[in-house]
JSON list of C-alpha atoms in Angstrom, two decimals:
[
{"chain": "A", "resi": 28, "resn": "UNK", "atom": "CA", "xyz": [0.00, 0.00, 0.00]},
{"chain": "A", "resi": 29, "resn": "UNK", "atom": "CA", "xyz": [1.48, 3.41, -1.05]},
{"chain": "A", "resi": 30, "resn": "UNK", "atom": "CA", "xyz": [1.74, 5.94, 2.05]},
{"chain": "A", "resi": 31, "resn": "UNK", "atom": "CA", "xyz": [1.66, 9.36, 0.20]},
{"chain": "A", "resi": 32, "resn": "UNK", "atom": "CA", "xyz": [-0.81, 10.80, -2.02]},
{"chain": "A", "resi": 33, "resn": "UNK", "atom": "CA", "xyz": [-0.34, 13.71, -4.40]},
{"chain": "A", "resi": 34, "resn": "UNK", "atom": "CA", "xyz": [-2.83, 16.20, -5.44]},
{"chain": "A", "resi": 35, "resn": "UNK", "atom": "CA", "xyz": [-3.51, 16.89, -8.50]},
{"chain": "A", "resi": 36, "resn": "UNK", "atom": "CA", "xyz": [-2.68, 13.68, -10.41]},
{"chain": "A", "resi": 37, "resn": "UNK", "atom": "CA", "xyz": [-1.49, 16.08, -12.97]},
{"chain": "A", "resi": 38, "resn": "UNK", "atom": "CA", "xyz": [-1.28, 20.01, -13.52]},
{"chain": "A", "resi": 39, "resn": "UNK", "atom": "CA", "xyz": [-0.59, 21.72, -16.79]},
{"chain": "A", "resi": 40, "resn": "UNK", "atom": "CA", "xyz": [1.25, 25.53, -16.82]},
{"chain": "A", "resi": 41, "resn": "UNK", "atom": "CA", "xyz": [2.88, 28.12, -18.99]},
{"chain": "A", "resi": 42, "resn": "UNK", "atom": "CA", "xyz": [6.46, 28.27, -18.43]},
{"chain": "A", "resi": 43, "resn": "UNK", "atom": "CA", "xyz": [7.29, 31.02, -15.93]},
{"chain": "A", "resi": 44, "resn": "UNK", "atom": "CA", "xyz": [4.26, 30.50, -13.56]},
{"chain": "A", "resi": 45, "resn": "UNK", "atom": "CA", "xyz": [4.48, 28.57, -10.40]},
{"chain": "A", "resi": 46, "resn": "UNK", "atom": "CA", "xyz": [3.02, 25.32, -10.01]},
{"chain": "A", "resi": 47, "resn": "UNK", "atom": "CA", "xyz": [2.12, 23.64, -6.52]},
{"chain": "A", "resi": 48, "resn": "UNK", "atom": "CA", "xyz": [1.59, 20.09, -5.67]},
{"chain": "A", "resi": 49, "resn": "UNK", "atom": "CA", "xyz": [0.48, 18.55, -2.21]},
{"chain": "A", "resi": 50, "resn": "UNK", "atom": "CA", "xyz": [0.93, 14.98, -0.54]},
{"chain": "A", "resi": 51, "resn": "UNK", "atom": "CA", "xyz": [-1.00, 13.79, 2.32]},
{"chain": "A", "resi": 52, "resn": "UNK", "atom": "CA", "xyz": [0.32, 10.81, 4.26]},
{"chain": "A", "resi": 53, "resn": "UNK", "atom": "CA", "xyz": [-1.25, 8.17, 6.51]},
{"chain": "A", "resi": 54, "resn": "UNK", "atom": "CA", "xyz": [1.15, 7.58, 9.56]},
{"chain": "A", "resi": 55, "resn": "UNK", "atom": "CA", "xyz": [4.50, 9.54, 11.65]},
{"chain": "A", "resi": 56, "resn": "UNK", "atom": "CA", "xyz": [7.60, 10.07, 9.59]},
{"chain": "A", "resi": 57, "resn": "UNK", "atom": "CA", "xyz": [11.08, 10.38, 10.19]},
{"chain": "A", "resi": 58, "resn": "UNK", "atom": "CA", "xyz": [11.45, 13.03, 7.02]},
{"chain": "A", "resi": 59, "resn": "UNK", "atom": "CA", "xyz": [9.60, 13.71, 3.67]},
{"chain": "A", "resi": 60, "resn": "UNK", "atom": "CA", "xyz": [12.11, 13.84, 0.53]},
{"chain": "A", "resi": 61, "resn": "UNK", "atom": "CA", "xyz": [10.36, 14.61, -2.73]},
{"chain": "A", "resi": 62, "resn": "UNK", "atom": "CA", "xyz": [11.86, 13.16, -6.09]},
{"chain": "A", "resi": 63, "resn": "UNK", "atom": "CA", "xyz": [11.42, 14.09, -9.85]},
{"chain": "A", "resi": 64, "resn": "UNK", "atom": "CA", "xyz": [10.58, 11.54, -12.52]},
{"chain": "A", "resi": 65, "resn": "UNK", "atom": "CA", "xyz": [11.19, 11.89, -16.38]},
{"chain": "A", "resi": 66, "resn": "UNK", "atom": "CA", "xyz": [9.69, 9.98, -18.74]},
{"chain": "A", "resi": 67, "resn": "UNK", "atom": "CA", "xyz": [10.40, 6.25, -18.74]},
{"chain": "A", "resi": 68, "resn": "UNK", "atom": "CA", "xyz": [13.60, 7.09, -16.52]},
{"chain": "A", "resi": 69, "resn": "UNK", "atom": "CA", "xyz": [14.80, 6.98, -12.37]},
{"chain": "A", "resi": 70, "resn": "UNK", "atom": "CA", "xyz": [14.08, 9.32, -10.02]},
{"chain": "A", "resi": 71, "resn": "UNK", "atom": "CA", "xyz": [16.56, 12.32, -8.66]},
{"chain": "A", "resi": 72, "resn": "UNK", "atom": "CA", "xyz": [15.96, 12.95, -5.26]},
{"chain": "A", "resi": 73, "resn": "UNK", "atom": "CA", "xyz": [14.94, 16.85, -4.94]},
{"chain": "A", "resi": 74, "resn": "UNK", "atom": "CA", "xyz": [14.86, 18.24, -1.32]},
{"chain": "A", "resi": 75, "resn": "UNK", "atom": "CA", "xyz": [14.14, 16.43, 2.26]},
{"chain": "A", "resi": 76, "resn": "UNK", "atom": "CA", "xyz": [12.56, 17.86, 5.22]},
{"chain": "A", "resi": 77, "resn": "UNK", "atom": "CA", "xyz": [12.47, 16.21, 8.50]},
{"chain": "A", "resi": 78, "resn": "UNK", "atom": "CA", "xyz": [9.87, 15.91, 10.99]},
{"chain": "A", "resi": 79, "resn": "UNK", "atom": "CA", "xyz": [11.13, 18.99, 13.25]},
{"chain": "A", "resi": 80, "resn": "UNK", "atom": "CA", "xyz": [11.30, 21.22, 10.36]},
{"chain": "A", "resi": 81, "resn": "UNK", "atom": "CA", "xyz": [8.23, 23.22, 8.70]},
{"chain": "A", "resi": 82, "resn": "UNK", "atom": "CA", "xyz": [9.67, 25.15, 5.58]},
{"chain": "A", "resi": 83, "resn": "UNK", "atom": "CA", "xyz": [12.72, 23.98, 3.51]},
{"chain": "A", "resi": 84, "resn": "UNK", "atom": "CA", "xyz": [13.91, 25.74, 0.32]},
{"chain": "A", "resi": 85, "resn": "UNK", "atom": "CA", "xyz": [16.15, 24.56, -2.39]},
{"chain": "A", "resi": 86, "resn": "UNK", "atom": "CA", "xyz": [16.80, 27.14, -5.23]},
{"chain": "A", "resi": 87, "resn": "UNK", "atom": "CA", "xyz": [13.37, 27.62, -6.78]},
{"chain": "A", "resi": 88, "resn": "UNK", "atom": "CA", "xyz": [12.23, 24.75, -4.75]},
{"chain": "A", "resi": 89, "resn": "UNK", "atom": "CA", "xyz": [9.49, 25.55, -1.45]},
{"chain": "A", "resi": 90, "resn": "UNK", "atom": "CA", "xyz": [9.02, 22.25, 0.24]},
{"chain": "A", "resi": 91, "resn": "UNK", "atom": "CA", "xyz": [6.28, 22.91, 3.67]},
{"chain": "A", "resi": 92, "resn": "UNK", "atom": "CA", "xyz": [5.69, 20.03, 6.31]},
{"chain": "A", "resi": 93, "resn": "UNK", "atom": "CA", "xyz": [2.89, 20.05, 8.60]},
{"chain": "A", "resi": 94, "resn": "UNK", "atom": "CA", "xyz": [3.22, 17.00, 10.84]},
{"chain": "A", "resi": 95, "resn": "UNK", "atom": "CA", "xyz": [0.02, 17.88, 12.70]},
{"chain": "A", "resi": 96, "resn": "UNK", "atom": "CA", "xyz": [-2.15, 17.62, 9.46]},
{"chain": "A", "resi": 97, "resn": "UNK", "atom": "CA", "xyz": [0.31, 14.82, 7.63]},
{"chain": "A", "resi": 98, "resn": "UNK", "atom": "CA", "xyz": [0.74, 16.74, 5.10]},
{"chain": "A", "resi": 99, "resn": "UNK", "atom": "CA", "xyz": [3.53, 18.63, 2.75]},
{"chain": "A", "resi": 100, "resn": "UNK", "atom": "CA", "xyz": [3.49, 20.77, -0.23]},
{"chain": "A", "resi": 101, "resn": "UNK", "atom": "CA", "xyz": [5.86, 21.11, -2.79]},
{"chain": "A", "resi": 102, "resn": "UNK", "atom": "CA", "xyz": [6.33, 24.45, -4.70]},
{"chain": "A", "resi": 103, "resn": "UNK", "atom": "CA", "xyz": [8.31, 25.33, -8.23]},
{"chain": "A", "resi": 104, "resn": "UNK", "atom": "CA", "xyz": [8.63, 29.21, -8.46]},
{"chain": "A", "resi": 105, "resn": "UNK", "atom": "CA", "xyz": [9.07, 30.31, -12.32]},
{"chain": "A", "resi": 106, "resn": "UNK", "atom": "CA", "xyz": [8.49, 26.71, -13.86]},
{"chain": "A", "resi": 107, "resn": "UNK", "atom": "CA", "xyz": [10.58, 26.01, -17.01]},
{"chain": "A", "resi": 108, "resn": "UNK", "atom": "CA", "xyz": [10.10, 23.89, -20.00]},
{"chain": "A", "resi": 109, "resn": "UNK", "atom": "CA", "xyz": [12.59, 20.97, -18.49]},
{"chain": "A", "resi": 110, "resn": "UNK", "atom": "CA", "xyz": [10.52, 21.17, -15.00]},
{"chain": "A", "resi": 111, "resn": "UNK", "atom": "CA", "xyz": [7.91, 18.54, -17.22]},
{"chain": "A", "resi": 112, "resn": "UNK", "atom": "CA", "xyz": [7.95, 15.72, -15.47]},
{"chain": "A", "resi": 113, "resn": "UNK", "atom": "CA", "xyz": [6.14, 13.71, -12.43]},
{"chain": "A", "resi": 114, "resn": "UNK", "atom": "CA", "xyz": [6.55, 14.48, -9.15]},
{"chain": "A", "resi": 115, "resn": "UNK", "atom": "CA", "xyz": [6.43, 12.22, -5.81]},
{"chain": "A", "resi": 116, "resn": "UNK", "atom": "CA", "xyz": [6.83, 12.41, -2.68]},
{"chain": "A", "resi": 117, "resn": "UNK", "atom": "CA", "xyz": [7.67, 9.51, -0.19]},
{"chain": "A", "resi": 118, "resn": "UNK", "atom": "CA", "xyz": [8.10, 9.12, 3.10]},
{"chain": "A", "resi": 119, "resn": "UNK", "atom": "CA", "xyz": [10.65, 7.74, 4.95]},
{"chain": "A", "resi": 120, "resn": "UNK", "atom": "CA", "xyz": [10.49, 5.08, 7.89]},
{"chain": "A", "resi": 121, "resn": "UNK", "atom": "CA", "xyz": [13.69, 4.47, 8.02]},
{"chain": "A", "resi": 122, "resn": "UNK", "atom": "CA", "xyz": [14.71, 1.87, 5.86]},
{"chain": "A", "resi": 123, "resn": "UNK", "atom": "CA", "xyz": [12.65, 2.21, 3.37]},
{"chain": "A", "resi": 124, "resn": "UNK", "atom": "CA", "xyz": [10.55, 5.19, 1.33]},
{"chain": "A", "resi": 125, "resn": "UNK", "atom": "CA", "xyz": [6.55, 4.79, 0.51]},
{"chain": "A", "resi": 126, "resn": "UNK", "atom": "CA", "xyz": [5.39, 6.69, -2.43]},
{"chain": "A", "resi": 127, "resn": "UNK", "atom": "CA", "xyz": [2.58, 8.31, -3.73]},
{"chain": "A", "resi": 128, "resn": "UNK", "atom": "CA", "xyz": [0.90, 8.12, -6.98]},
{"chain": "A", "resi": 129, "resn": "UNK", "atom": "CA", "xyz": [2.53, 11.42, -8.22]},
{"chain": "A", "resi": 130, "resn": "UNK", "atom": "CA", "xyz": [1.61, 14.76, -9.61]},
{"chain": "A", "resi": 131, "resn": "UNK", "atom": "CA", "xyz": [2.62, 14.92, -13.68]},
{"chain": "A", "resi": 132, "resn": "UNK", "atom": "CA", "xyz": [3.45, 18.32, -14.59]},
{"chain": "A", "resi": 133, "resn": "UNK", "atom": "CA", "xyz": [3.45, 19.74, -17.95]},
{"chain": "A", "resi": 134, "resn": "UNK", "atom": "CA", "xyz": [5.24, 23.29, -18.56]},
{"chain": "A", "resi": 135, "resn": "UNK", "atom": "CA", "xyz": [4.00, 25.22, -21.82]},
{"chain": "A", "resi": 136, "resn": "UNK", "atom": "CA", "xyz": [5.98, 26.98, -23.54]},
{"chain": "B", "resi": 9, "resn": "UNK", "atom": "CA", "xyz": [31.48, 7.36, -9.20]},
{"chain": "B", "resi": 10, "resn": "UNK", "atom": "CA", "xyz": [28.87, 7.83, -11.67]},
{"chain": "B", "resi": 11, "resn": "UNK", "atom": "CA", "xyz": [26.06, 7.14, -9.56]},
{"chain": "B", "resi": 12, "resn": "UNK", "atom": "CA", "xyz": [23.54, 3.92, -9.75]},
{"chain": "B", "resi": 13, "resn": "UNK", "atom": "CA", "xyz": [24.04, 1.65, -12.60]},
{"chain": "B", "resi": 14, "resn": "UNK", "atom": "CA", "xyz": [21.19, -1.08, -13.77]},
{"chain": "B", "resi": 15, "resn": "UNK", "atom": "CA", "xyz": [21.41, -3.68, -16.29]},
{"chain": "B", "resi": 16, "resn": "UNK", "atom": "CA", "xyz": [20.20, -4.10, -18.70]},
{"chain": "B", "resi": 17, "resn": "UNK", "atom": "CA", "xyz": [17.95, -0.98, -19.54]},
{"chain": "B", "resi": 18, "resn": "UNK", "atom": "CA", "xyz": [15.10, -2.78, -21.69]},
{"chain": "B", "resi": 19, "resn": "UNK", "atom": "CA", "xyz": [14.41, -6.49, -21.55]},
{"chain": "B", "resi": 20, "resn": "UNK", "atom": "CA", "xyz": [12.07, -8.39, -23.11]},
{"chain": "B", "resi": 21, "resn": "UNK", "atom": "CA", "xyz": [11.17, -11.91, -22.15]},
{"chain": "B", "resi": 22, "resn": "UNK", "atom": "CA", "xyz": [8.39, -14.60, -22.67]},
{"chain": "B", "resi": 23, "resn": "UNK", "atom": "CA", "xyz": [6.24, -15.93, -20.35]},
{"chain": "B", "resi": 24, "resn": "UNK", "atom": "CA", "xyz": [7.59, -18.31, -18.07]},
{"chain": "B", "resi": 25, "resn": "UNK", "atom": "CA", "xyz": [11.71, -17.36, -19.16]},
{"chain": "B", "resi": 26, "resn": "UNK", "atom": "CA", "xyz": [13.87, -16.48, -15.94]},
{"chain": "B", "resi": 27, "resn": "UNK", "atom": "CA", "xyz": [15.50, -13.16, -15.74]},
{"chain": "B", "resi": 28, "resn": "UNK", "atom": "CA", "xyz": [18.61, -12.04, -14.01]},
{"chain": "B", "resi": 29, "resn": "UNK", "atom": "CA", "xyz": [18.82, -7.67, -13.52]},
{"chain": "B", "resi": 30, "resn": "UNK", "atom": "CA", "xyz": [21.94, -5.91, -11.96]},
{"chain": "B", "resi": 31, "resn": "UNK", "atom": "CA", "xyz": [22.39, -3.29, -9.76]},
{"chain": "B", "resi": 32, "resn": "UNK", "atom": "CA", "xyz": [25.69, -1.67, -9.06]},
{"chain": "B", "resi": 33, "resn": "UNK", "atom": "CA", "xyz": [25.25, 0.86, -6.59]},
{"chain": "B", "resi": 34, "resn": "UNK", "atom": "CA", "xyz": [27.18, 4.17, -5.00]},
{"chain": "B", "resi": 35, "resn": "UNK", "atom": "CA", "xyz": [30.46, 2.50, -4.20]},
{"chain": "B", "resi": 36, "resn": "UNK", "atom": "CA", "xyz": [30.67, 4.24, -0.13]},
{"chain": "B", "resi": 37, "resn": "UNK", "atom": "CA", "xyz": [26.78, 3.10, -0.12]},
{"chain": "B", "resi": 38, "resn": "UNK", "atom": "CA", "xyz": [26.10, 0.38, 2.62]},
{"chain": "B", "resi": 39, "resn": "UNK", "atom": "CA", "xyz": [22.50, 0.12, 2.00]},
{"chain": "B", "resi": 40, "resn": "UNK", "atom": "CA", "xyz": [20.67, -0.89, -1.36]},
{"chain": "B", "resi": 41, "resn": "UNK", "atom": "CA", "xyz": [17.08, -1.24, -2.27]},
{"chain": "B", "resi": 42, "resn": "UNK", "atom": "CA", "xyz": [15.24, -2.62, -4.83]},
{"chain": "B", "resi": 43, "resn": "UNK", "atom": "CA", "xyz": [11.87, -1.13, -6.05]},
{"chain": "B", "resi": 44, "resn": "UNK", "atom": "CA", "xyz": [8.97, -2.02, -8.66]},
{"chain": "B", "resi": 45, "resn": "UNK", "atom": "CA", "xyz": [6.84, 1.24, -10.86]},
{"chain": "B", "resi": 46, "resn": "UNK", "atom": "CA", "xyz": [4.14, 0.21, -12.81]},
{"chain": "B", "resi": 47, "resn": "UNK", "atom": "CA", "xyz": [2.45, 2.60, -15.18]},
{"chain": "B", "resi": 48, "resn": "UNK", "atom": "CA", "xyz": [0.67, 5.47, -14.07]},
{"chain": "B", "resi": 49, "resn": "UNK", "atom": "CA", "xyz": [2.11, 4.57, -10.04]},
{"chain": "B", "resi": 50, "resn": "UNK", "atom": "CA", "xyz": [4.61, 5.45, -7.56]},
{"chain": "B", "resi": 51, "resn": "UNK", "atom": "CA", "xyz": [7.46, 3.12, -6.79]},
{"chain": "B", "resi": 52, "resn": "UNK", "atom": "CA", "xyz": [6.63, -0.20, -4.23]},
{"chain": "B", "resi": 53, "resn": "UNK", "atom": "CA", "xyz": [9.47, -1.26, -1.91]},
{"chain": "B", "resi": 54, "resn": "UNK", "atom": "CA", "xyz": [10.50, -4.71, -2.66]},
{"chain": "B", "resi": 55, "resn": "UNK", "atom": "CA", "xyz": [13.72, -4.85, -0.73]},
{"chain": "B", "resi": 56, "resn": "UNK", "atom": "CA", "xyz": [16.58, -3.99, 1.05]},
{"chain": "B", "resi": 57, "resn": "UNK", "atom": "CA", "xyz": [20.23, -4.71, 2.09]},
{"chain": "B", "resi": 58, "resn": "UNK", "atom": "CA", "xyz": [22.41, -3.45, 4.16]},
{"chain": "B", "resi": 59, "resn": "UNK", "atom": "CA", "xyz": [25.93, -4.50, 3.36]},
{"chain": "B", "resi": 60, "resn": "UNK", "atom": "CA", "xyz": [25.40, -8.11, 2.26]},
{"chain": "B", "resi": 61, "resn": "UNK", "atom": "CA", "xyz": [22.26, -9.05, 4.39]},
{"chain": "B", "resi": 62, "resn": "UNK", "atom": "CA", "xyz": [18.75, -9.01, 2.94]},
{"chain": "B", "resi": 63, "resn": "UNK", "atom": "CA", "xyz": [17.13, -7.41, 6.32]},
{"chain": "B", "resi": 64, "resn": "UNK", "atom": "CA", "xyz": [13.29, -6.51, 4.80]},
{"chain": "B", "resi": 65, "resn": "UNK", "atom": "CA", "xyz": [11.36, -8.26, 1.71]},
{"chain": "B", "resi": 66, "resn": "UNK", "atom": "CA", "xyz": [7.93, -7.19, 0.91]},
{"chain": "B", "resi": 67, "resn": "UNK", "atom": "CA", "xyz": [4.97, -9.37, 0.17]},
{"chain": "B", "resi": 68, "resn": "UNK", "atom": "CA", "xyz": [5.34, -8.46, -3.26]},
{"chain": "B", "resi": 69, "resn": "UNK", "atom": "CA", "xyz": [8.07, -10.61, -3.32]},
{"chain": "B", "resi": 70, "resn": "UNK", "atom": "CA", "xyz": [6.68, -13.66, -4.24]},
{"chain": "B", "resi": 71, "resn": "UNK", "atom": "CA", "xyz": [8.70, -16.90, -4.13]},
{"chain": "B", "resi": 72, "resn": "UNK", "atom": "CA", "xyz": [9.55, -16.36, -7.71]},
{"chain": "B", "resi": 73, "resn": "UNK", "atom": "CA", "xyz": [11.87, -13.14, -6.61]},
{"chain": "B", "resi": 74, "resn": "UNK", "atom": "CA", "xyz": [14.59, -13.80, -5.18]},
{"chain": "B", "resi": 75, "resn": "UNK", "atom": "CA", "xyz": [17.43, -11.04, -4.69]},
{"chain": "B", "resi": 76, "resn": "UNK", "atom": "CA", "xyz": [20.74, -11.26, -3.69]},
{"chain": "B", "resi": 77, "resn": "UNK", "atom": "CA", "xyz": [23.92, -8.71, -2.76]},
{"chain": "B", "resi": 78, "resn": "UNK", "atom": "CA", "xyz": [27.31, -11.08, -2.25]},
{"chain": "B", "resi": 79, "resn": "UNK", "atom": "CA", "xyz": [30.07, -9.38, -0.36]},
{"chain": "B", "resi": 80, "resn": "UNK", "atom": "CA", "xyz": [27.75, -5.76, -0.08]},
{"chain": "B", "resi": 81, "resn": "UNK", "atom": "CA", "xyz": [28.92, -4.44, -3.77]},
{"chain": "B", "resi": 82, "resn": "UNK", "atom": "CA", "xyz": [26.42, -5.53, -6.53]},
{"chain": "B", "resi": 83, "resn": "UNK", "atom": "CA", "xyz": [23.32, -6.53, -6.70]},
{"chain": "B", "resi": 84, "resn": "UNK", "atom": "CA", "xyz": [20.60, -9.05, -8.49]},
{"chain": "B", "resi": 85, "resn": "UNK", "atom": "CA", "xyz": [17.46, -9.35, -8.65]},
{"chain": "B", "resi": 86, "resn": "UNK", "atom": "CA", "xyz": [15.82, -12.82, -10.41]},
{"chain": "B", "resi": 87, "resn": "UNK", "atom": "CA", "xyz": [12.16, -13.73, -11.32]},
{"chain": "B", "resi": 88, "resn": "UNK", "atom": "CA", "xyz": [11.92, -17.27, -11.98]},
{"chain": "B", "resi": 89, "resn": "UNK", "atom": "CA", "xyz": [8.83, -18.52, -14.48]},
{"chain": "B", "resi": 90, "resn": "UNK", "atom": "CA", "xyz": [8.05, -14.84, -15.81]},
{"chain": "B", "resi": 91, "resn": "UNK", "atom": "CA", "xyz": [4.20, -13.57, -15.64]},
{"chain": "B", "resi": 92, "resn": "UNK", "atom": "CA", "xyz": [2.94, -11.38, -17.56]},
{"chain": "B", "resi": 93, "resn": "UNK", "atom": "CA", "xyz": [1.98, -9.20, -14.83]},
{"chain": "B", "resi": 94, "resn": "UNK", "atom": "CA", "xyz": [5.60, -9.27, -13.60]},
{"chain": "B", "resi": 95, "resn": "UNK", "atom": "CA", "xyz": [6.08, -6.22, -16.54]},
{"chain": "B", "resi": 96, "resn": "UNK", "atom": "CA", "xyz": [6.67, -2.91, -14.59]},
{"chain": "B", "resi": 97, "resn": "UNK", "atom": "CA", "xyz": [10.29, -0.82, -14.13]},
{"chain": "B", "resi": 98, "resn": "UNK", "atom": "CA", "xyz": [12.37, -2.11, -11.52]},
{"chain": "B", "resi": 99, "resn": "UNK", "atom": "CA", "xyz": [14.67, 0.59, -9.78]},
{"chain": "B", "resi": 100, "resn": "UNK", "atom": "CA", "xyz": [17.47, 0.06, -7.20]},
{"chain": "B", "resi": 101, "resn": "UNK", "atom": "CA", "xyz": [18.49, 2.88, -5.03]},
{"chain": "B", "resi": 102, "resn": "UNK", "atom": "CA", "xyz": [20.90, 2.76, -2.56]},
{"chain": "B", "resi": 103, "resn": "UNK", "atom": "CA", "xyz": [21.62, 5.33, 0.87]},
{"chain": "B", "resi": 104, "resn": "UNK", "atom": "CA", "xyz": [24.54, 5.92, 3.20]},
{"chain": "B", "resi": 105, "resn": "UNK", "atom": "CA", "xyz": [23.61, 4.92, 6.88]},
{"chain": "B", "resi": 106, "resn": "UNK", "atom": "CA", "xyz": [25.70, 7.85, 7.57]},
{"chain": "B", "resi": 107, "resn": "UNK", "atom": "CA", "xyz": [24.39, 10.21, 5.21]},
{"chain": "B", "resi": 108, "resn": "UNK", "atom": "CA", "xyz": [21.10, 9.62, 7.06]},
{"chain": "B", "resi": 109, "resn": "UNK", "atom": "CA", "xyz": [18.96, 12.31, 5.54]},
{"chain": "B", "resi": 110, "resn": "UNK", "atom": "CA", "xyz": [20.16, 13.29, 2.55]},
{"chain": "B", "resi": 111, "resn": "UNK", "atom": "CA", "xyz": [18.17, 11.25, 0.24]},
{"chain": "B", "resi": 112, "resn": "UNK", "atom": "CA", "xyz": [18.22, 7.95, -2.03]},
{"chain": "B", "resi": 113, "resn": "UNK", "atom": "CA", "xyz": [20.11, 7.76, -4.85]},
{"chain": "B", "resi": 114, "resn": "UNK", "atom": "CA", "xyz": [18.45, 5.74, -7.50]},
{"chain": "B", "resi": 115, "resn": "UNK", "atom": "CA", "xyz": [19.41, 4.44, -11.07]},
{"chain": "B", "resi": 116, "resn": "UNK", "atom": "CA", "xyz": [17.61, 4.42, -13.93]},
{"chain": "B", "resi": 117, "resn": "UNK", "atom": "CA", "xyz": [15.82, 1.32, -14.24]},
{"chain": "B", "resi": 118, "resn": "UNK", "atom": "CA", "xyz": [15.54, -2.09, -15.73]},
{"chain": "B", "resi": 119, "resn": "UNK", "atom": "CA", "xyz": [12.14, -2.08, -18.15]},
{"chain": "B", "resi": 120, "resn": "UNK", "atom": "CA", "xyz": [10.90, -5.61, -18.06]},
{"chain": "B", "resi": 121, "resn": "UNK", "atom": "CA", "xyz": [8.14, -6.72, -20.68]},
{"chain": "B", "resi": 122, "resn": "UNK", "atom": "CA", "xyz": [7.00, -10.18, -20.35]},
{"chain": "B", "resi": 123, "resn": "UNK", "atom": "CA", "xyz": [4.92, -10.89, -23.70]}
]
């Protein structure tokens, strides 16, 4: 069974607006990481924030953890054509992460 | 160190066939996991090591998987007697116990079609 779930399953935007996606998870975590997906390829881990921490920025990442509603939101300020691509986040218990279904984004040009 | 490498990429197999995928992970990386996408979903834990012990399998597992990491360097992963639904991406990452925190490093997959 997958922990996280993303909202929306997918979100379509013109290149230099911001786009926002949002996990909601089921039980405590140690930290949150959220990872990037291509098409057909791995995943490259973006940004983790642990339990203790709220806010976490990574250059135009804006990750946000509230523990007390199990929930996190992920943020891309002035989305680019190469930000196309799905989005998870997973949660970590340790020794192993539990995914969500993803958020595909799509960046217009 | 170039990061995560699988092998093969692509394979495609028939129904019933064994296959064999490799996993050679981050060289200073003591722990490795193997994980299973299907379309459309998020990655499923299948299993981990740390060093050369297999310490957590999944009920996905099945006794048809069977994974393996001699002297805690590379990795395989078999499926015996191939099923169709057995076709999904299968992705090994693999994490520093003391780098706790920083994140998973994974490779780029082994594509498996069973036909």
């Amino acid at each position: 069974s997958q922990q996280g779930e993303e909202d929306p399953q997918a979100l379509s935007i013109q290149e230099g607006e911001n786009a926002t996606m949002n996990c909601s998870y089921k039980t405590s975590i140690n930290n949150l990481q959220w990872y990037r997906q291509n098409s057909g390829r791995g995943l490259v881990h973006l940004i983790l924030i642990r339990s203790n921490e709220r806010e976490k920025h990574s250059g135009r990442l804006r990750v946000t953890l509230d523990t007390s509603k199990k929930s996190s939101s992920l943020l891309i300020t002035a989305s680019r054509a190469a930000d196309t691509a799905s989005y998870f986040c997973a949660t970590d218990d340790d020794y192993k992460l539990s995914f969500g279904a993803g958020t595909t984004v799509t960046v217009r040009a | 160190d170039t990061g995560v490498s699988q092998n093969p990429r692509h394979k495609i197999t028939k129904r019933g066939q064994n296959v064999t995928f490799r996993c050679d992970p981050i060289s200073e990386h003591n722990r490795l996991y193997w994980y299973r996408q299907t379309l459309g979903q998020g990655p499923e834990f299948l299993t981990y090591f740390q060093n050369e012990a297999q310490l957590e399998k999944s009920r996905l597992l099945s006794d048809r998987f069977s994974a393996e990491r001699p002297k805690g360097s590379f990795s395989t992963l078999e499926i015996q007697r191939t099923e169709q639904g057995d076709s999904a991406m299968y992705l090994c990452a693999s994490s520093s116990l003391r780098g706790r925190g920083y994140g998973y490093t994974f490779g780029s997959g082994t594509r498996l079609t069973v036909v």
